[in-house]
Short mmCIF file of C-alpha atoms and ligand atoms in Angstrom, two decimals:
data_model
loop_
_atom_site.label_atom_id
_atom_site.label_comp_id
_atom_site.label_asym_id
_atom_site.label_seq_id
_atom_site.Cartn_x
_atom_site.Cartn_y
_atom_site.Cartn_z
CA MET A 1 -28.08 7.12 7.94
CA THR A 2 -26.33 4.29 9.63
CA LEU A 3 -22.90 3.86 8.82
CA PRO A 4 -21.56 0.50 7.21
CA ASP A 5 -19.00 -1.69 9.28
CA TYR A 6 -16.71 -2.00 6.39
CA ALA A 7 -15.55 0.44 4.16
CA ILE A 8 -15.08 -2.41 1.78
CA GLU A 9 -16.14 -6.16 1.85
CA ALA A 10 -14.99 -8.76 -0.61
CA ARG A 11 -16.22 -12.43 -0.20
CA GLY A 12 -15.12 -15.16 -2.55
CA LEU A 13 -13.90 -12.69 -5.08
CA VAL A 14 -12.53 -14.45 -8.24
CA LYS A 15 -10.98 -12.99 -11.43
CA THR A 16 -10.06 -15.08 -14.23
CA TYR A 17 -8.60 -13.53 -17.23
CA PRO A 18 -9.53 -15.43 -20.38
CA ALA A 19 -7.00 -17.07 -22.59
CA THR A 20 -5.72 -14.96 -25.70
CA LYS A 21 -3.87 -16.17 -28.64
CA THR A 22 -0.41 -15.60 -26.82
CA THR A 23 -1.58 -16.08 -23.26
CA SER A 24 -3.30 -18.82 -21.42
CA GLU A 25 -6.27 -18.33 -18.90
CA MET A 26 -4.90 -16.41 -15.75
CA GLN A 27 -6.69 -16.60 -12.53
CA ALA A 28 -5.59 -13.39 -10.93
CA LEU A 29 -7.71 -13.47 -8.08
CA LYS A 30 -8.55 -16.90 -6.41
CA GLY A 31 -11.22 -16.34 -3.92
CA ILE A 32 -10.39 -13.11 -2.04
CA ASP A 33 -12.18 -12.64 1.36
CA LEU A 34 -11.38 -9.06 2.61
CA VAL A 35 -13.07 -6.68 5.14
CA ILE A 36 -11.56 -3.30 5.24
CA PRO A 37 -12.86 -1.62 8.12
CA ARG A 38 -14.41 1.90 8.26
CA GLY A 39 -11.87 4.85 9.29
CA SER A 40 -8.58 2.72 8.63
CA ILE A 41 -5.30 3.05 6.78
CA PHE A 42 -5.34 -0.32 5.00
CA GLY A 43 -2.35 -1.57 3.53
CA LEU A 44 -2.68 -4.08 0.34
CA LEU A 45 0.51 -5.37 -0.06
CA GLY A 46 2.26 -7.83 -2.38
CA PRO A 47 4.79 -8.41 -5.21
CA ASN A 48 4.25 -7.33 -8.68
CA GLY A 49 1.48 -9.86 -10.06
CA ALA A 50 0.04 -10.56 -6.99
CA GLY A 51 -3.45 -9.15 -8.05
CA LYS A 52 -3.31 -5.95 -6.38
CA SER A 53 -4.33 -3.78 -9.55
CA THR A 54 -7.03 -6.35 -10.57
CA PHE A 55 -8.72 -6.11 -6.91
CA ILE A 56 -8.55 -2.18 -7.38
CA ASN A 57 -9.84 -2.23 -10.82
CA ILE A 58 -12.80 -4.33 -9.66
CA LEU A 59 -13.70 -1.87 -7.05
CA ALA A 60 -13.31 1.07 -9.57
CA GLY A 61 -15.75 -0.50 -11.99
CA LEU A 62 -12.93 -0.89 -14.50
CA CYS A 63 -12.72 -4.67 -14.38
CA LYS A 64 -15.47 -7.26 -14.16
CA LYS A 65 -15.17 -9.95 -11.51
CA THR A 66 -15.49 -13.42 -12.34
CA SER A 67 -17.59 -14.31 -9.41
CA GLY A 68 -17.71 -13.21 -5.74
CA THR A 69 -19.59 -10.18 -4.11
CA VAL A 70 -17.82 -6.85 -3.34
CA SER A 71 -19.59 -4.09 -1.38
CA ILE A 72 -18.14 -0.51 -1.15
CA TRP A 73 -19.49 1.35 1.85
CA GLY A 74 -22.28 -1.31 2.27
CA ARG A 75 -23.42 -0.75 -1.61
CA ASP A 76 -23.10 -3.98 -3.49
CA ILE A 77 -21.18 -3.38 -6.80
CA ASP A 78 -23.71 -5.59 -8.62
CA GLU A 79 -26.91 -4.20 -7.11
CA ARG A 80 -26.03 -0.50 -7.00
CA PRO A 81 -22.94 0.31 -9.26
CA ARG A 82 -23.33 3.90 -9.46
CA ASP A 83 -23.68 4.32 -5.82
CA ALA A 84 -20.88 1.76 -5.13
CA ARG A 85 -18.45 3.79 -7.32
CA ALA A 86 -19.61 7.08 -6.03
CA ALA A 87 -18.28 5.88 -2.48
CA ILE A 88 -14.61 5.76 -3.69
CA GLY A 89 -11.95 7.93 -5.55
CA VAL A 90 -9.00 6.13 -6.94
CA VAL A 91 -5.51 7.51 -7.44
CA PRO A 92 -4.26 5.79 -10.45
CA GLN A 93 -0.56 4.69 -10.82
CA GLU A 94 -0.16 6.45 -13.60
CA ILE A 95 -0.27 10.25 -13.90
CA ALA A 96 -3.07 11.21 -16.39
CA ALA A 97 -3.37 14.83 -16.03
CA ASP A 98 -5.05 16.69 -19.12
CA PRO A 99 -2.44 19.02 -20.47
CA PHE A 100 -4.77 21.63 -21.49
CA PHE A 101 -6.36 22.30 -18.43
CA THR A 102 -5.43 24.21 -15.45
CA PRO A 103 -5.62 22.33 -12.11
CA ARG A 104 -8.77 24.30 -11.17
CA GLU A 105 -10.42 23.46 -14.57
CA SER A 106 -9.31 20.03 -14.14
CA LEU A 107 -11.01 19.69 -10.79
CA GLU A 108 -14.21 21.45 -12.00
CA VAL A 109 -14.39 18.94 -14.93
CA GLN A 110 -13.99 16.05 -12.57
CA ALA A 111 -16.73 17.35 -10.27
CA GLY A 112 -18.93 17.76 -13.10
CA MET A 113 -18.58 14.30 -14.28
CA TYR A 114 -19.47 13.27 -10.71
CA GLY A 115 -22.49 15.37 -10.68
CA VAL A 116 -21.43 17.50 -7.86
CA PRO A 117 -23.27 20.79 -7.97
CA ALA A 118 -21.25 24.12 -8.36
CA SER A 119 -22.38 25.17 -4.74
CA GLU A 120 -20.85 21.87 -3.27
CA ARG A 121 -17.70 21.84 -5.18
CA ARG A 122 -14.39 22.49 -3.01
CA THR A 123 -12.24 23.11 -5.94
CA MET A 124 -9.90 25.63 -4.05
CA GLU A 125 -10.07 23.89 -0.88
CA LEU A 126 -8.72 20.78 -2.18
CA LEU A 127 -5.90 22.64 -4.30
CA ASN A 128 -4.76 24.58 -1.19
CA ALA A 129 -4.54 21.30 0.91
CA LEU A 130 -2.44 19.85 -1.71
CA GLY A 131 -0.08 22.79 -1.84
CA LEU A 132 -1.29 23.69 -5.36
CA GLY A 133 -3.44 26.88 -4.46
CA ASP A 134 -0.91 29.07 -6.29
CA LYS A 135 -1.00 26.76 -9.36
CA ALA A 136 -4.76 27.04 -9.61
CA ASN A 137 -4.59 28.47 -12.87
CA ALA A 138 -1.26 27.39 -14.17
CA TYR A 139 -1.37 24.92 -17.31
CA VAL A 140 -1.01 21.43 -16.12
CA ARG A 141 1.96 20.87 -18.40
CA GLN A 142 3.79 23.48 -16.46
CA LEU A 143 3.54 21.45 -13.16
CA SER A 144 6.11 19.32 -11.99
CA GLY A 145 5.88 15.57 -11.73
CA GLY A 146 4.99 15.77 -8.08
CA MET A 147 2.61 18.58 -8.41
CA LYS A 148 0.74 16.45 -11.09
CA ARG A 149 0.58 13.57 -8.49
CA ARG A 150 -1.00 15.75 -5.95
CA LEU A 151 -3.40 16.88 -8.54
CA MET A 152 -4.37 13.36 -9.06
CA VAL A 153 -5.35 12.92 -5.36
CA ALA A 154 -7.18 16.15 -5.70
CA LYS A 155 -9.07 14.91 -8.55
CA ALA A 156 -9.91 11.66 -6.84
CA MET A 157 -11.29 13.51 -3.73
CA THR A 158 -13.60 16.08 -5.70
CA HIS A 159 -16.70 14.10 -5.22
CA ASN A 160 -15.90 13.76 -1.50
CA PRO A 161 -15.79 9.85 -1.39
CA PRO A 162 -15.54 8.19 2.12
CA VAL A 163 -13.02 5.78 0.58
CA LEU A 164 -9.78 6.79 -0.96
CA ILE A 165 -7.62 4.38 -2.65
CA LEU A 166 -4.09 5.08 -3.73
CA ASP A 167 -2.47 2.63 -6.02
CA GLU A 168 1.49 2.62 -5.74
CA PRO A 169 1.34 6.39 -5.02
CA THR A 170 4.98 7.05 -4.22
CA ALA A 171 6.33 5.09 -7.00
CA GLY A 172 9.04 7.28 -8.26
CA VAL A 173 8.34 10.06 -5.75
CA ASP A 174 11.07 11.75 -4.00
CA VAL A 175 11.32 11.87 -0.10
CA GLU A 176 10.13 15.28 0.48
CA LEU A 177 7.04 14.99 -1.73
CA ARG A 178 6.18 11.57 -0.27
CA LYS A 179 5.99 13.22 3.26
CA GLN A 180 3.85 15.88 1.88
CA LEU A 181 1.63 13.49 0.46
CA TRP A 182 1.38 11.54 3.48
CA ALA A 183 0.70 14.48 5.64
CA TYR A 184 -2.40 14.98 3.58
CA VAL A 185 -3.64 11.22 3.48
CA VAL A 186 -2.89 11.35 7.34
CA GLU A 187 -5.06 14.48 7.66
CA LEU A 188 -7.90 12.93 5.55
CA ASN A 189 -7.81 9.78 7.56
CA ARG A 190 -8.29 12.10 10.58
CA ARG A 191 -11.28 13.64 8.98
CA GLY A 192 -12.94 10.09 8.56
CA VAL A 193 -11.72 8.95 5.21
CA THR A 194 -10.92 5.49 4.89
CA ILE A 195 -7.63 5.08 3.20
CA VAL A 196 -6.66 1.99 0.92
CA LEU A 197 -3.07 1.91 -0.04
CA THR A 198 -1.23 -0.60 -2.54
CA THR A 199 2.40 -0.61 -2.37
CA HIS A 200 5.10 -2.99 -2.47
CA TYR A 201 7.37 -0.67 -0.32
CA LEU A 202 7.28 -2.53 3.01
CA GLU A 203 8.42 0.12 4.97
CA GLU A 204 5.85 2.57 3.82
CA ALA A 205 2.84 0.07 4.89
CA GLN A 206 4.48 -0.47 8.36
CA GLU A 207 4.88 3.33 9.10
CA LEU A 208 1.32 4.46 7.78
CA CYS A 209 -1.36 1.41 8.15
CA ASP A 210 -3.01 0.20 10.97
CA GLN A 211 -4.09 -2.60 9.25
CA ILE A 212 -2.25 -4.62 6.51
CA ALA A 213 -3.39 -7.51 4.08
CA ILE A 214 -0.75 -9.64 2.25
CA VAL A 215 -1.64 -10.55 -1.23
CA ASN A 216 0.41 -13.31 -3.08
CA ARG A 217 -0.31 -14.86 -6.43
CA GLY A 218 -4.16 -14.01 -5.98
CA GLN A 219 -4.48 -15.03 -2.33
CA VAL A 220 -4.65 -13.24 0.93
CA VAL A 221 -2.00 -14.70 2.91
CA ALA A 222 -2.13 -12.83 6.05
CA CYS A 223 -4.49 -9.74 7.07
CA GLU A 224 -3.91 -8.48 10.50
CA PRO A 225 -3.52 -5.09 12.37
CA THR A 226 0.31 -3.95 11.61
CA GLY A 227 1.38 -4.42 15.08
CA THR A 228 -0.14 -8.28 15.56
CA LEU A 229 1.34 -9.17 12.26
CA LEU A 230 4.65 -8.08 13.50
CA ALA A 231 4.34 -9.67 16.71
CA ARG A 232 3.13 -12.65 15.36
CA MET A 233 6.46 -13.25 13.69
CA ASP A 234 8.98 -14.00 16.02
CA ILE A 235 11.95 -13.17 13.83
CA ARG A 236 14.41 -11.15 15.64
CA ASN A 237 18.02 -9.98 14.61
CA VAL A 238 21.02 -9.70 16.67
CA VAL A 239 23.64 -7.21 15.23
CA VAL A 240 26.94 -8.35 16.30
CA THR A 241 30.15 -6.09 16.12
CA PRO A 242 33.15 -8.48 16.47
CA GLU A 243 36.50 -7.29 18.04
CA GLU A 244 37.89 -7.95 14.63
CA PRO A 245 35.60 -6.45 11.87
CA VAL A 246 34.60 -8.99 9.18
CA THR A 247 34.48 -8.94 5.58
CA VAL A 248 32.11 -11.82 5.11
CA ALA A 249 29.23 -12.89 7.38
CA PRO A 250 30.22 -15.73 9.32
CA THR A 251 28.51 -19.14 8.74
CA LEU A 252 26.29 -20.36 12.04
CA PRO A 253 24.94 -23.51 12.28
CA GLY A 254 21.18 -23.35 12.44
CA PHE A 255 21.16 -19.26 11.83
CA GLU A 256 21.09 -17.01 9.02
CA THR A 257 23.70 -14.30 9.17
CA LYS A 258 23.96 -11.04 6.89
CA LEU A 259 26.92 -8.69 6.74
CA ARG A 260 26.38 -5.09 7.80
CA ALA A 261 28.30 -1.91 7.74
CA ALA A 262 31.67 -1.36 9.61
CA GLY A 263 32.47 -5.00 10.07
CA ALA A 264 29.39 -6.24 11.93
CA PHE A 265 27.00 -8.70 11.08
CA ALA A 266 23.49 -9.59 11.85
CA VAL A 267 22.09 -12.87 12.93
CA SER A 268 18.35 -13.73 12.55
CA TYR A 269 16.79 -16.17 14.98
CA ARG A 270 13.13 -17.33 15.87
CA THR A 271 12.27 -16.54 19.63
CA GLY A 272 10.00 -19.91 19.55
CA GLN A 273 13.22 -21.82 18.93
CA SER A 274 16.16 -20.09 20.15
CA SER A 275 17.69 -17.32 22.26
CA VAL A 276 20.10 -14.45 22.49
CA GLU A 277 22.18 -16.62 24.31
CA GLN A 278 22.18 -19.34 21.69
CA VAL A 279 23.08 -17.04 19.13
CA LEU A 280 25.94 -15.53 21.13
CA ALA A 281 27.30 -18.86 21.97
CA ALA A 282 27.09 -19.74 18.05
CA VAL A 283 29.21 -16.62 17.37
CA ARG A 284 31.65 -17.61 19.98
CA GLY A 285 31.81 -21.11 18.82
CA ALA A 286 32.82 -19.73 15.38
CA GLY A 287 35.89 -18.08 17.06
CA LEU A 288 34.67 -14.51 17.36
CA HIS A 289 35.01 -12.05 19.94
CA ILE A 290 32.01 -9.85 20.70
CA LYS A 291 32.50 -6.34 21.23
CA ASP A 292 29.08 -5.26 21.12
CA ILE A 293 25.60 -6.49 20.33
CA ALA A 294 22.16 -4.87 19.53
CA THR A 295 18.70 -6.34 18.79
CA GLU A 296 16.31 -5.11 16.30
CA ASP A 297 12.76 -5.68 15.84
CA PRO A 298 11.75 -7.52 12.21
CA ASP A 299 10.71 -5.42 9.42
CA LEU A 300 8.03 -6.41 7.05
CA GLU A 301 10.37 -7.63 4.50
CA ASP A 302 11.06 -10.79 7.14
CA VAL A 303 7.44 -11.07 7.83
CA PHE A 304 6.73 -11.22 4.13
CA VAL A 305 9.26 -13.72 3.37
CA SER A 306 8.21 -16.03 5.87
CA LEU A 307 4.30 -15.64 5.25
CA THR A 308 4.78 -16.43 1.30
CA SER A 309 6.28 -19.85 0.38
CA ALA A 310 7.47 -18.81 -2.78
CA PRO A 311 7.43 -15.17 -3.03
CA ALA A 312 8.19 -13.35 -6.51
CA PRO A 313 10.75 -10.70 -6.14
CA ILE A 314 10.23 -7.85 -4.63
CA ASP A 315 11.62 -4.75 -6.56
CA ALA A 316 11.16 -1.94 -3.87
P1 ADP B 401 -0.21 -6.54 -9.03
O1 ADP B 401 -1.22 -5.14 -9.34
O2 ADP B 401 -0.37 -7.00 -7.64
O3 ADP B 401 1.01 -6.34 -9.49
P2 ADP B 401 -2.13 -7.47 -11.15
O4 ADP B 401 -3.60 -7.34 -10.69
O5 ADP B 401 -1.66 -6.24 -12.16
O6 ADP B 401 -0.99 -7.57 -9.96
O7 ADP B 401 -1.95 -8.74 -12.08
C1 ADP B 401 -2.17 -10.27 -11.51
C2 ADP B 401 -2.08 -11.16 -12.51
O8 ADP B 401 -3.04 -11.04 -13.39
C3 ADP B 401 -0.79 -11.18 -13.16
O9 ADP B 401 -0.19 -12.50 -13.29
C4 ADP B 401 -0.99 -10.36 -14.52
O10 ADP B 401 -0.15 -10.51 -15.61
C5 ADP B 401 -2.66 -10.98 -14.78
N1 ADP B 401 -3.11 -9.67 -15.35
C6 ADP B 401 -3.51 -8.51 -14.99
N2 ADP B 401 -4.21 -7.87 -16.06
C7 ADP B 401 -4.45 -8.87 -16.88
C8 ADP B 401 -5.09 -8.47 -18.22
N3 ADP B 401 -5.81 -7.58 -18.75
N4 ADP B 401 -5.11 -9.67 -18.93
C9 ADP B 401 -4.63 -10.83 -18.57
N5 ADP B 401 -3.95 -11.10 -17.62
C10 ADP B 401 -3.79 -9.92 -16.71
#
């Protein structure tokens, strides 16, 4: 069997939600072209309302596209809907665990729904991998929020799909659990599973994803390897510690400034337009004496802001 080049391929994907009595027509996806390479950890990033869930719901068969084509693992969702759906596991945003099933039963039922024969089920393997082995026979209502979330990941993997989609997986999840979840996701990826992750936590995408697409208002505004995306953006920060700590970031003509801890401030500049020399000259020009300086690479927040002309607020 030849493997597809792309885990997911969307061409000219449009979704228009029809008008209702209280809302006007809404074009949530305005012609999305997106290819997700096989084997990647791919980040789908964007503010609330960008269209991420709509895109994922179309992949999962929960929402009907208006036009365009989508293939999952080389299977067109119109021509081979069942095969396409079998190729993905989706971990939804909301925890929807059945309180009356044990984790073991929950996975067995899920596997049954996908028609996985008993001999091919990996119930205990999945539970162990997600640190739920000793909870296999507990009632789901006895599990903590974090355990329930891990159970959702296990459920999405029962039919062994080559593509796993995690929709805002760490919203409201504590740091420790987040690390555990990522360790398992990275392990799955090492074993060949393509991971698609939607998030508006920029740091998360930056740390985990090898490719990132930024979506805003139903359009892809950037789609590149994470490193390229960062390198393309020539924003740099210089953090200046003045001899006399400041309580307000100084105003420097031509530069953005932000107050930092301990009386320091950051000055951002674009390498294509100015230099550290010019930043320092501007600081001195404002009558400040420099005690120390440090340079910083940009984070995705800077990248995002400069790529989207009118970004909606990011509530990360
Ligand atoms: P995201 O997941 O990036 O936050 P969504 O895909 O949920 O974005 O939403 C994209 C746009 O489509 C938003 O403006 C949202 O209000 C609208 N939308 C989402 N679902 C529906 C729906 N069922 N009916 C009408 N409009 C919707």
